Amino acid sequence: MSIGHTLLGLLESGPRHGYDLKRAFDERFGHDRPLHYGQVYSTMARLLKNGLVEVEGIEPGSGPERKRYAITDAGLTDVETWLAQPEKPEPYLQTTLYTKVVLALLTGRSALELLDTQRAEHLRLMRELTRRKSSGDLADQLICDHALFHLEADLRWLELTAARLDQLATEVRK
């Protein structure tokens, strides 16, 4: 995720302080990985340097002065361009899991046991996400669905690989 673009998008609704941006980000997107304050302020400094935001005002606070950031026309254009670009699909052509299966076969370890252990971990996470989805709001449900669909695809790959282990073992040991 582009944190800079996300913060710019949040600024489209109006100027905000760094603290407000962090809170809005965490509420909407940071359920599993909230932003650190340092990350917000370093990102805002970069956006300011690049002319994508400007400081609209500075207010005294109980600690350091609070800058209120506003998006610039260049920032609006940048967000618009980012939103219009499709995300590159991740084909997962060289996964760590595949590497582990091949290495298990090459070293005489049980690739089937490795696949069974991985399947159990996938199923555990799927149960956890299903529980979270059932009690979450719509945003949380959509995020969980996305993860669950990927895990389902992984499970299909695990089953297919388990069914082809003998053939794969023959090929990798040539």
GROMACS .gro file of C-alpha atoms in nm:
model
  174
    1MET     CA    1   0.000   0.000   0.000
    2SER     CA    2   0.123   0.348  -0.077
    3ILE     CA    3   0.101   0.528   0.254
    4GLY     CA    4   0.172   0.864   0.091
    5HIS     CA    5  -0.112   0.826  -0.157
    6THR     CA    6  -0.345   0.705   0.116
    7LEU     CA    7  -0.266   1.008   0.333
    8LEU     CA    8  -0.315   1.236   0.033
    9GLY     CA    9  -0.652   1.074  -0.033
   10LEU     CA   10  -0.752   1.130   0.328
   11LEU     CA   11  -0.658   1.498   0.294
   12GLU     CA   12  -0.905   1.542   0.008
   13SER     CA   13  -1.187   1.575   0.262
   14GLY     CA   14  -1.009   1.871   0.421
   15PRO     CA   15  -0.694   1.979   0.603
   16ARG     CA   16  -0.579   1.768   0.898
   17HIS     CA   17  -0.305   1.740   1.154
   18GLY     CA   18  -0.066   1.445   1.149
   19TYR     CA   19  -0.239   1.296   1.452
   20ASP     CA   20  -0.576   1.313   1.276
   21LEU     CA   21  -0.429   1.153   0.964
   22LYS     CA   22  -0.286   0.865   1.167
   23ARG     CA   23  -0.618   0.809   1.344
   24ALA     CA   24  -0.814   0.816   1.015
   25PHE     CA   25  -0.563   0.580   0.849
   26ASP     CA   26  -0.572   0.335   1.139
   27GLU     CA   27  -0.954   0.337   1.149
   28ARG     CA   28  -0.990   0.272   0.777
   29PHE     CA   29  -0.682   0.072   0.679
   30GLY     CA   30  -0.463  -0.007   0.978
   31HIS     CA   31  -0.661  -0.278   1.155
   32ASP     CA   32  -0.368  -0.519   1.140
   33ARG     CA   33  -0.083  -0.273   1.089
   34PRO     CA   34  -0.141   0.070   1.239
   35LEU     CA   35   0.094   0.347   1.133
   36HIS     CA   36   0.364   0.473   1.364
   37TYR     CA   37   0.361   0.846   1.428
   38GLY     CA   38   0.713   0.874   1.289
   39GLN     CA   39   0.596   0.716   0.965
   40VAL     CA   40   0.315   0.970   0.933
   41TYR     CA   41   0.541   1.268   0.992
   42SER     CA   42   0.824   1.147   0.769
   43THR     CA   43   0.571   1.079   0.492
   44MET     CA   44   0.416   1.423   0.536
   45ALA     CA   45   0.762   1.584   0.524
   46ARG     CA   46   0.830   1.405   0.194
   47LEU     CA   47   0.491   1.506   0.052
   48LEU     CA   48   0.556   1.866   0.159
   49LYS     CA   49   0.901   1.863  -0.002
   50ASN     CA   50   0.750   1.727  -0.326
   51GLY     CA   51   0.480   1.996  -0.332
   52LEU     CA   52   0.191   1.751  -0.288
   53VAL     CA   53   0.079   1.905   0.042
   54GLU     CA   54   0.122   2.241   0.207
   55VAL     CA   55   0.109   2.356   0.566
   56GLU     CA   56  -0.217   2.544   0.599
   57GLY     CA   57  -0.163   2.648   0.956
   58ILE     CA   58   0.038   2.590   1.269
   59GLU     CA   59  -0.130   2.569   1.607
   60PRO     CA   60   0.028   2.558   1.949
   61GLY     CA   61  -0.030   2.236   2.139
   62SER     CA   62   0.060   2.089   2.474
   63GLY     CA   63   0.372   1.952   2.305
   64PRO     CA   64   0.525   2.060   1.976
   65GLU     CA   65   0.337   2.293   1.743
   66ARG     CA   66   0.074   2.113   1.536
   67LYS     CA   67   0.093   2.159   1.160
   68ARG     CA   68  -0.231   2.135   0.966
   69TYR     CA   69  -0.168   1.989   0.621
   70ALA     CA   70  -0.374   2.049   0.308
   71ILE     CA   71  -0.350   1.873  -0.026
   72THR     CA   72  -0.230   2.082  -0.321
   73ASP     CA   73  -0.349   2.069  -0.682
   74ALA     CA   74  -0.038   1.862  -0.761
   75GLY     CA   75  -0.134   1.625  -0.477
   76LEU     CA   76  -0.487   1.591  -0.616
   77THR     CA   77  -0.345   1.505  -0.958
   78ASP     CA   78  -0.105   1.255  -0.803
   79VAL     CA   79  -0.387   1.075  -0.616
   80GLU     CA   80  -0.604   1.074  -0.928
   81THR     CA   81  -0.322   0.918  -1.133
   82TRP     CA   82  -0.251   0.658  -0.862
   83LEU     CA   83  -0.617   0.559  -0.830
   84ALA     CA   84  -0.650   0.519  -1.207
   85GLN     CA   85  -0.355   0.279  -1.234
   86PRO     CA   86  -0.438  -0.089  -1.186
   87GLU     CA   87  -0.238  -0.279  -0.927
   88LYS     CA   88   0.000  -0.536  -1.070
   89PRO     CA   89  -0.135  -0.884  -1.003
   90GLU     CA   90   0.110  -1.088  -0.798
   91PRO     CA   91   0.166  -1.418  -0.977
   92TYR     CA   92   0.358  -1.586  -0.690
   93LEU     CA   93   0.582  -1.769  -0.935
   94GLN     CA   94   0.863  -1.835  -0.687
   95THR     CA   95   0.720  -1.882  -0.342
   96THR     CA   96   0.903  -1.975  -0.026
   97LEU     CA   97   0.662  -2.265   0.016
   98TYR     CA   98   0.755  -2.415  -0.322
   99THR     CA   99   1.123  -2.376  -0.232
  100LYS     CA  100   1.066  -2.560   0.096
  101VAL     CA  101   0.887  -2.846  -0.080
  102VAL     CA  102   1.170  -2.889  -0.331
  103LEU     CA  103   1.437  -2.868  -0.061
  104ALA     CA  104   1.251  -3.123   0.151
  105LEU     CA  105   1.248  -3.360  -0.147
  106LEU     CA  106   1.615  -3.297  -0.226
  107THR     CA  107   1.725  -3.355   0.132
  108GLY     CA  108   1.514  -3.663   0.202
  109ARG     CA  109   1.276  -3.492   0.440
  110SER     CA  110   0.900  -3.540   0.427
  111ALA     CA  111   0.751  -3.294   0.182
  112LEU     CA  112   0.408  -3.438   0.258
  113GLU     CA  113   0.451  -3.355   0.627
  114LEU     CA  114   0.557  -3.004   0.532
  115LEU     CA  115   0.244  -2.965   0.315
  116ASP     CA  116   0.021  -3.105   0.592
  117THR     CA  117   0.170  -2.863   0.845
  118GLN     CA  118   0.118  -2.573   0.605
  119ARG     CA  119  -0.240  -2.684   0.534
  120ALA     CA  120  -0.314  -2.686   0.908
  121GLU     CA  121  -0.172  -2.334   0.942
  122HIS     CA  122  -0.380  -2.210   0.649
  123LEU     CA  123  -0.694  -2.364   0.797
  124ARG     CA  124  -0.618  -2.209   1.138
  125LEU     CA  125  -0.585  -1.865   0.981
  126MET     CA  126  -0.900  -1.917   0.774
  127ARG     CA  127  -1.096  -1.997   1.093
  128GLU     CA  128  -0.957  -1.685   1.259
  129LEU     CA  129  -1.045  -1.467   0.959
  130THR     CA  130  -1.393  -1.617   0.939
  131ARG     CA  131  -1.455  -1.530   1.306
  132ARG     CA  132  -1.323  -1.178   1.248
  133LYS     CA  133  -1.537  -1.141   0.938
  134SER     CA  134  -1.855  -1.247   1.122
  135SER     CA  135  -1.815  -0.971   1.381
  136GLY     CA  136  -1.662  -0.703   1.159
  137ASP     CA  137  -1.803  -0.410   0.971
  138LEU     CA  138  -1.829  -0.413   0.593
  139ALA     CA  139  -1.470  -0.294   0.542
  140ASP     CA  140  -1.339  -0.568   0.768
  141GLN     CA  141  -1.558  -0.825   0.592
  142LEU     CA  142  -1.418  -0.726   0.252
  143ILE     CA  143  -1.059  -0.735   0.377
  144CYS     CA  144  -1.117  -1.079   0.531
  145ASP     CA  145  -1.283  -1.206   0.212
  146HIS     CA  146  -0.980  -1.098   0.010
  147ALA     CA  147  -0.746  -1.285   0.242
  148LEU     CA  148  -0.974  -1.590   0.256
  149PHE     CA  149  -0.989  -1.617  -0.124
  150HIS     CA  150  -0.608  -1.611  -0.140
  151LEU     CA  151  -0.585  -1.876   0.131
  152GLU     CA  152  -0.836  -2.092  -0.057
  153ALA     CA  153  -0.619  -2.070  -0.368
  154ASP     CA  154  -0.317  -2.167  -0.159
  155LEU     CA  155  -0.505  -2.468  -0.024
  156ARG     CA  156  -0.587  -2.581  -0.378
  157TRP     CA  157  -0.215  -2.553  -0.462
  158LEU     CA  158  -0.123  -2.753  -0.150
  159GLU     CA  159  -0.363  -3.032  -0.252
  160LEU     CA  160  -0.239  -3.034  -0.611
  161THR     CA  161   0.124  -3.042  -0.500
  162ALA     CA  162   0.056  -3.324  -0.253
  163ALA     CA  163  -0.105  -3.524  -0.535
  164ARG     CA  164   0.201  -3.468  -0.756
  165LEU     CA  165   0.478  -3.518  -0.497
  166ASP     CA  166   0.606  -3.843  -0.647
  167GLN     CA  167   0.632  -3.685  -0.992
  168LEU     CA  168   0.798  -3.372  -0.850
  169ALA     CA  169   1.043  -3.582  -0.649
  170THR     CA  170   1.146  -3.766  -0.966
  171GLU     CA  171   1.201  -3.439  -1.155
  172VAL     CA  172   1.397  -3.255  -0.885
  173ARG     CA  173   1.627  -3.549  -0.816
  174LYS     CA  174   1.738  -3.583  -1.179
   0.00000   0.00000   0.00000
